[in-house]
C-alpha cells in the first residue's frame, strides 16, 4: 500500500516547526521508523509532514550538573555507541540493543520513540524507571514534563498538538545507583511481549528507592508499586507475589501469560539490581 498524498516541508528552525504544527493535520517527521509505517498502512494520513531532521542542536548527548541530557534527534545508534550513555545512563545503554534492528536504530530517534509512546517500547519505560523528564517547546515557549505525567494513554502523551519534544533528561548514575533491564520478545529486535526497566539505590546489602517500570502490559509504561515496596523490604518472592499488574490479552500473548512472564522478568531484574556494579 502507498501513503495518501501529503505535503512536505523541511524546517530550519524550531519556531518554524512550531508554527507549521498549527496547520491542520500537520505531523512532525523525525526518524520516520514508526510514522512512515503508519502512513504506508494508511493508519494515519497527515496533510503535511514537517521534517525536523535539519534542526541544529537537537542531537547532543551530554552530562551536566548530575543529569544526562539527550537531544530529541539523537539516533538510537548514536546513544548505543555513546560513552556518556554507557557511563552515566547505564539503564538506557542496556535497553538500546533491544530496540528493533541496526537499520532502524540508525534512523530512529530517542525523541521520536518517547513522543510516539508505544506501550511496548523500551525507552518510555526507561524514562519512567529513572524518574526522568521531557523538554517541549510550543507557541507559549518551553516547559518540562516529568515522565510520570507524560505518558497519558495508548500512544497518547502530555504533548500539546503544537509542541515539539526537544530533549529528555535522566539523573546521571552515581556509585549508589543500581539498574536492571530484561525483556521477552519472540525474536531479538521485535517489540517486547513484556519488558521491565528498573532503577534503585544500593542500601547496605539491600535496595531503596526501587522503581519498576513494565512495558507491554498496559496502555502506557506501568509502575508496579506494591512489588517495588516488597523488593525494597528485601524479598524477591514477596515482590513477585505482590506484582500489581493488570495486562490485557493482545496479539502477542494472553494476560495470564504476560503476568507470569512479568514475574520471571522481576526475578532476573531483581538479581541485576542487587549485584554491586550493575
Ligand atoms: C520493524 C521495526 C521494529 C521496531 N522495533 C522497535 C522496538 O523493538 N522497540 C522500540 O522502542 N521501537 C521499535 N521500533 C520503532 C523505532 O524505535 C522508532 O524509531 C521510534 O519509535 C520512533 O522514532 P522515529 O524517530 O523513527 O519517529 P517518527 O517515526 O519520525 O515519528 C513517530 C511519531 O512521533 C512524532 N515525533 C517524532 N519526533 C518528535 C518530536 N521531537 N516531538 C514531537 N513529536 C515527535 C511524529 O510526529 C510521529 O507521530 C521499530 C520500528 C520498526 C520499523
Coordinates of C-alpha atoms and ligand atoms in Angstrom, one line a residue:
X1 CA 0.0 0.0 0.0
X2 CA 1.2 3.6 -0.6
X3 CA 0.6 6.6 1.7
X4 CA -2.2 9.1 1.0
X5 CA -0.8 12.3 -0.6
X6 CA 0.8 14.8 1.7
X7 CA 2.8 18.0 1.6
X8 CA 6.4 18.0 2.9
X9 CA 8.4 20.8 4.4
X10 CA 11.9 20.6 5.8
X11 CA 12.2 23.2 8.5
X12 CA 15.3 25.2 9.5
X13 CA 14.2 26.4 13.0
X14 CA 12.2 25.2 16.0
X15 CA 10.0 28.3 15.7
X16 CA 9.2 27.3 12.1
X17 CA 8.3 23.8 13.2
X18 CA 6.1 25.0 16.0
X19 CA 4.3 27.5 13.6
X20 CA 3.7 24.8 10.9
X21 CA 2.3 22.4 13.6
X22 CA -0.6 24.9 13.8
X23 CA -1.7 23.8 10.3
X24 CA -4.5 21.3 10.1
X25 CA -3.3 17.6 10.2
X26 CA 0.4 18.5 10.3
X27 CA 2.8 15.9 11.8
X28 CA 6.5 16.0 12.7
X29 CA 8.8 13.7 10.9
X30 CA 11.9 12.6 12.8
X31 CA 13.5 9.2 12.0
X32 CA 10.3 8.1 10.3
X33 CA 10.7 4.5 11.6
X34 CA 7.2 4.5 13.1
X35 CA 5.5 7.3 11.2
X36 CA 6.2 6.1 7.7
X37 CA 4.9 2.6 8.5
X38 CA 1.6 4.1 9.7
X39 CA 1.4 6.2 6.6
X40 CA 2.1 3.2 4.3
X41 CA -0.6 1.2 6.1
X42 CA -2.9 4.3 5.9
X43 CA -3.4 4.2 9.6
X44 CA -2.7 7.9 9.5
X45 CA -2.9 10.4 6.7
X46 CA -1.5 13.8 7.7
X47 CA -1.8 16.6 5.1
X48 CA 1.7 18.0 6.0
X49 CA 4.9 16.3 7.1
X50 CA 7.3 18.7 8.9
X51 CA 10.8 17.3 8.7
X52 CA 12.8 18.3 11.7
X53 CA 16.0 16.3 10.8
X54 CA 17.8 19.5 9.7
X55 CA 17.4 21.3 13.1
X56 CA 20.7 22.1 14.7
X57 CA 21.4 21.5 18.4
X58 CA 18.9 18.7 18.9
X59 CA 21.1 15.7 18.7
X60 CA 23.6 16.3 21.5
X61 CA 24.2 13.8 24.3
X62 CA 25.8 15.4 27.4
X63 CA 26.2 15.0 31.1
X64 CA 25.9 18.2 33.2
X65 CA 25.0 19.1 36.7
X66 CA 24.2 15.5 37.7
X67 CA 21.9 14.8 34.7
X68 CA 22.2 13.2 31.3
X69 CA 20.5 15.2 28.6
X70 CA 19.7 13.6 25.2
X71 CA 18.5 15.8 22.3
X72 CA 15.3 14.6 20.6
X73 CA 17.1 14.0 17.3
X74 CA 19.8 11.8 18.8
X75 CA 19.6 8.5 16.9
X76 CA 19.2 5.2 18.7
X77 CA 22.6 4.1 17.2
X78 CA 24.2 7.2 18.5
X79 CA 23.0 6.5 22.0
X80 CA 24.1 2.9 21.7
X81 CA 27.6 4.0 21.0
X82 CA 27.8 6.9 23.3
X83 CA 30.4 6.9 26.1
X84 CA 28.2 9.3 28.1
X85 CA 25.3 7.0 28.0
X86 CA 27.4 4.0 28.8
X87 CA 28.9 5.7 31.9
X88 CA 26.1 7.9 33.2
X89 CA 22.9 6.3 31.9
X90 CA 23.5 2.5 32.1
X91 CA 19.8 1.6 32.0
X92 CA 19.4 3.3 28.6
X93 CA 22.7 1.6 27.5
X94 CA 21.2 -1.8 28.4
X95 CA 17.9 -1.1 26.6
X96 CA 19.3 0.2 23.3
X97 CA 20.3 -3.1 21.7
X98 CA 16.7 -4.4 22.2
X99 CA 15.2 -1.6 20.0
X100 CA 14.4 -3.0 16.6
X101 CA 17.4 -3.8 14.3
X102 CA 20.5 -1.9 13.4
X103 CA 18.9 -0.3 10.3
X104 CA 16.0 1.0 12.5
X105 CA 18.4 2.2 15.2
X106 CA 20.4 4.1 12.5
X107 CA 17.4 6.3 11.7
X108 CA 15.1 6.2 14.7
X109 CA 15.4 9.0 17.3
X110 CA 15.1 9.0 21.0
X111 CA 12.7 11.9 20.8
X112 CA 10.5 10.1 18.3
X113 CA 10.3 7.0 20.5
X114 CA 9.3 8.9 23.6
X115 CA 6.8 11.1 21.6
X116 CA 5.3 8.1 19.8
X117 CA 4.8 6.4 23.3
X118 CA 4.3 2.8 22.1
X119 CA 3.3 0.9 25.2
X120 CA 5.6 -1.9 24.2
X121 CA 8.7 0.3 23.6
X122 CA 11.8 0.2 25.8
X123 CA 12.7 3.9 26.2
X124 CA 9.4 5.2 27.7
X125 CA 9.8 2.6 30.4
X126 CA 13.4 3.6 31.0
X127 CA 12.4 7.2 31.3
X128 CA 9.8 6.3 33.9
X129 CA 12.1 4.0 35.8
X130 CA 14.7 6.7 36.0
X131 CA 12.2 9.4 37.1
X132 CA 13.3 11.4 34.1
X133 CA 11.7 14.3 32.3
X134 CA 10.9 15.7 28.9
X135 CA 11.5 19.2 27.5
X136 CA 9.0 20.5 25.0
X137 CA 8.7 23.8 23.1
X138 CA 5.4 25.2 21.8
X139 CA 3.8 28.5 20.9
X140 CA 4.0 29.5 24.6
X141 CA 7.7 28.7 25.0
X142 CA 9.5 25.8 26.7
X143 CA 8.3 23.6 29.5
X144 CA 9.5 20.5 31.3
X145 CA 7.2 17.5 32.0
X146 CA 8.0 14.7 34.4
X147 CA 7.9 11.2 32.9
X148 CA 5.2 10.1 35.4
X149 CA 2.9 12.9 33.9
X150 CA 4.0 12.5 30.3
X151 CA 2.5 9.1 29.3
X152 CA -1.2 9.6 29.3
X153 CA -2.7 6.7 27.4
X154 CA -2.3 4.4 24.4
X155 CA 0.1 6.4 22.1
X156 CA -1.1 9.5 24.0
X157 CA 1.2 11.9 25.8
X158 CA 1.1 15.2 27.6
X159 CA 2.5 17.0 24.5
X160 CA 0.1 19.7 23.2
X161 CA -0.7 19.5 19.4
X162 CA 1.8 22.3 18.6
X163 CA 4.6 21.2 20.9
X164 CA 7.9 19.7 19.8
X165 CA 9.8 17.4 22.2
X166 CA 13.3 18.8 22.2
X167 CA 15.2 16.7 24.8
X168 CA 14.9 14.1 27.6
X169 CA 16.8 14.2 30.8
X170 CA 17.6 11.5 33.4
X171 CA 19.6 11.7 36.6
X172 CA 23.3 10.7 36.0
X173 CA 24.1 7.4 37.7
X174 CA 26.4 7.6 40.6
X175 CA 28.1 4.9 42.7
X176 CA 25.0 4.0 44.6
X177 CA 22.8 3.7 41.5
X178 CA 21.5 0.3 40.5
X179 CA 19.7 -0.5 37.3
X180 CA 18.2 -3.6 35.7
X181 CA 16.7 -4.4 32.4
X182 CA 15.1 -7.5 30.8
X183 CA 12.6 -8.2 28.1
X184 CA 11.0 -11.2 26.4
X185 CA 10.4 -10.9 22.7
X186 CA 9.6 -13.6 20.1
X187 CA 12.8 -12.7 18.2
X188 CA 15.5 -10.3 19.2
X189 CA 14.6 -6.8 18.0
X190 CA 10.9 -7.4 17.9
X191 CA 8.7 -5.3 20.2
X192 CA 8.6 -7.0 23.6
X193 CA 5.8 -9.3 24.8
X194 CA 6.7 -8.0 28.3
X195 CA 9.7 -6.0 29.4
X196 CA 11.0 -4.4 32.6
X197 CA 13.2 -1.4 33.2
X198 CA 14.2 -0.8 36.8
X199 CA 16.3 1.5 39.0
X200 CA 17.1 1.6 42.7
X201 CA 19.6 2.8 45.2
X202 CA 22.0 0.5 46.9
X203 CA 21.2 0.5 50.6
X204 CA 23.5 -1.7 52.7
X205 CA 23.0 -5.2 51.3
X206 CA 19.6 -4.2 50.1
X207 CA 17.8 -1.6 48.0
X208 CA 15.8 1.5 48.4
X209 CA 14.0 3.8 46.0
X210 CA 13.1 0.9 43.8
X211 CA 11.3 1.8 40.6
X212 CA 9.9 -1.0 38.4
X213 CA 8.6 0.2 35.1
X214 CA 7.0 -2.5 32.9
X215 CA 6.3 -2.2 29.2
X216 CA 3.9 -4.3 27.1
X217 CA 1.4 -4.8 30.0
X218 CA -0.9 -1.8 29.6
X219 CA -1.6 1.4 27.6
X220 CA 1.4 3.2 28.9
X221 CA 4.6 2.1 30.8
X222 CA 3.4 0.9 34.2
X223 CA 5.0 1.0 37.6
X224 CA 4.5 -2.0 39.9
X225 CA 4.4 -0.1 43.1
X226 CA 3.5 -2.9 45.5
X227 CA 6.2 -5.0 44.1
X228 CA 8.7 -2.1 44.4
X229 CA 7.9 -1.8 48.2
X230 CA 8.2 -5.6 48.7
X231 CA 11.6 -5.6 46.9
X232 CA 12.8 -2.7 49.0
X233 CA 11.9 -4.8 52.0
X234 CA 14.3 -7.4 50.9
X235 CA 12.2 -10.3 49.4
X236 CA 12.2 -11.2 45.7
X237 CA 9.5 -13.8 46.3
X238 CA 7.3 -11.3 48.1
X239 CA 7.9 -8.8 45.3
X240 CA 6.7 -11.4 42.7
X241 CA 3.7 -12.3 44.8
X242 CA 2.8 -8.6 45.1
X243 CA 3.0 -7.8 41.4
X244 CA 0.2 -5.4 40.9
X245 CA -0.2 -5.5 37.1
X246 CA -3.4 -5.9 35.1
X247 CA -2.4 -6.6 31.5
X248 CA -5.0 -7.3 28.7
X249 CA -4.7 -10.1 26.2
X250 CA -3.1 -8.8 23.0
X251 CA -1.8 -10.3 19.7
X252 CA 1.4 -11.4 21.4
X253 CA 0.1 -13.2 24.5
X254 CA -2.7 -13.7 26.9
X255 CA -3.0 -11.6 30.0
X256 CA -2.3 -14.7 32.1
X257 CA 0.9 -15.4 30.2
X258 CA 2.0 -11.8 30.5
X259 CA 1.6 -11.8 34.2
X260 CA 3.6 -15.0 34.5
X261 CA 6.4 -13.5 32.3
X262 CA 6.3 -10.3 34.4
X263 CA 7.2 -12.4 37.4
X264 CA 10.0 -14.2 35.5
X265 CA 11.5 -10.8 34.5
X266 CA 11.2 -9.5 38.0
X267 CA 13.4 -12.3 39.3
X268 CA 16.0 -11.6 36.7
X269 CA 16.0 -7.8 37.1
X270 CA 16.0 -8.1 41.0
X271 CA 19.3 -10.1 40.7
X272 CA 20.8 -7.4 38.5
X273 CA 19.7 -4.7 40.9
X274 CA 21.3 -6.5 43.8
X275 CA 24.6 -7.0 42.1
X276 CA 27.2 -4.5 43.0
X277 CA 28.4 -2.5 40.0
X278 CA 25.2 -3.3 38.0
Ligands
LIG1 C1 10.5 -3.2 12.2 C2 10.5 -2.2 13.3 C3 10.8 -2.7 14.6 C4 10.9 -1.8 15.6 N1 11.1 -2.3 16.9 C5 11.1 -1.4 17.9 C6 11.4 -1.9 19.3 O1 11.6 -3.1 19.5 N2 11.3 -1.0 20.3 C7 11.1 0.3 20.1 O2 11.0 1.1 21.0 N3 10.8 0.8 18.9 C8 10.9 0.0 17.8 N4 10.6 0.5 16.5 C9 10.3 1.9 16.4 C10 11.6 2.8 16.4 O3 12.2 2.8 17.7 C11 11.2 4.2 16.1 O4 12.4 4.8 15.7 C12 10.6 5.1 17.1 O5 9.5 4.5 17.7 C13 10.1 6.4 16.6 O6 11.2 7.2 16.3 P1 11.4 8.0 15.0 O7 12.5 9.0 15.2 O8 11.5 7.0 13.9 O9 10.0 8.8 14.9 P2 9.0 9.0 13.7 O10 8.6 7.7 13.1 O11 9.5 10.0 12.7 O12 7.8 9.7 14.5 C14 7.0 8.9 15.3 C15 5.9 9.8 15.9 O13 6.5 10.7 16.9 C16 6.3 12.1 16.5 N5 7.5 12.8 16.8 C17 8.8 12.4 16.3 N6 9.7 13.3 16.8 C18 9.0 14.1 17.6 C19 9.4 15.2 18.4 N7 10.7 15.6 18.6 N8 8.5 16.0 19.1 C20 7.1 15.6 19.0 N9 6.7 14.6 18.2 C21 7.6 13.8 17.6 C22 5.9 12.0 15.0 O14 5.1 13.1 14.6 C23 5.2 10.7 14.9 O15 3.8 10.9 15.3 C24 10.6 -0.4 15.5 C25 10.4 0.1 14.2 C26 10.3 -0.8 13.1 C27 10.0 -0.2 11.7

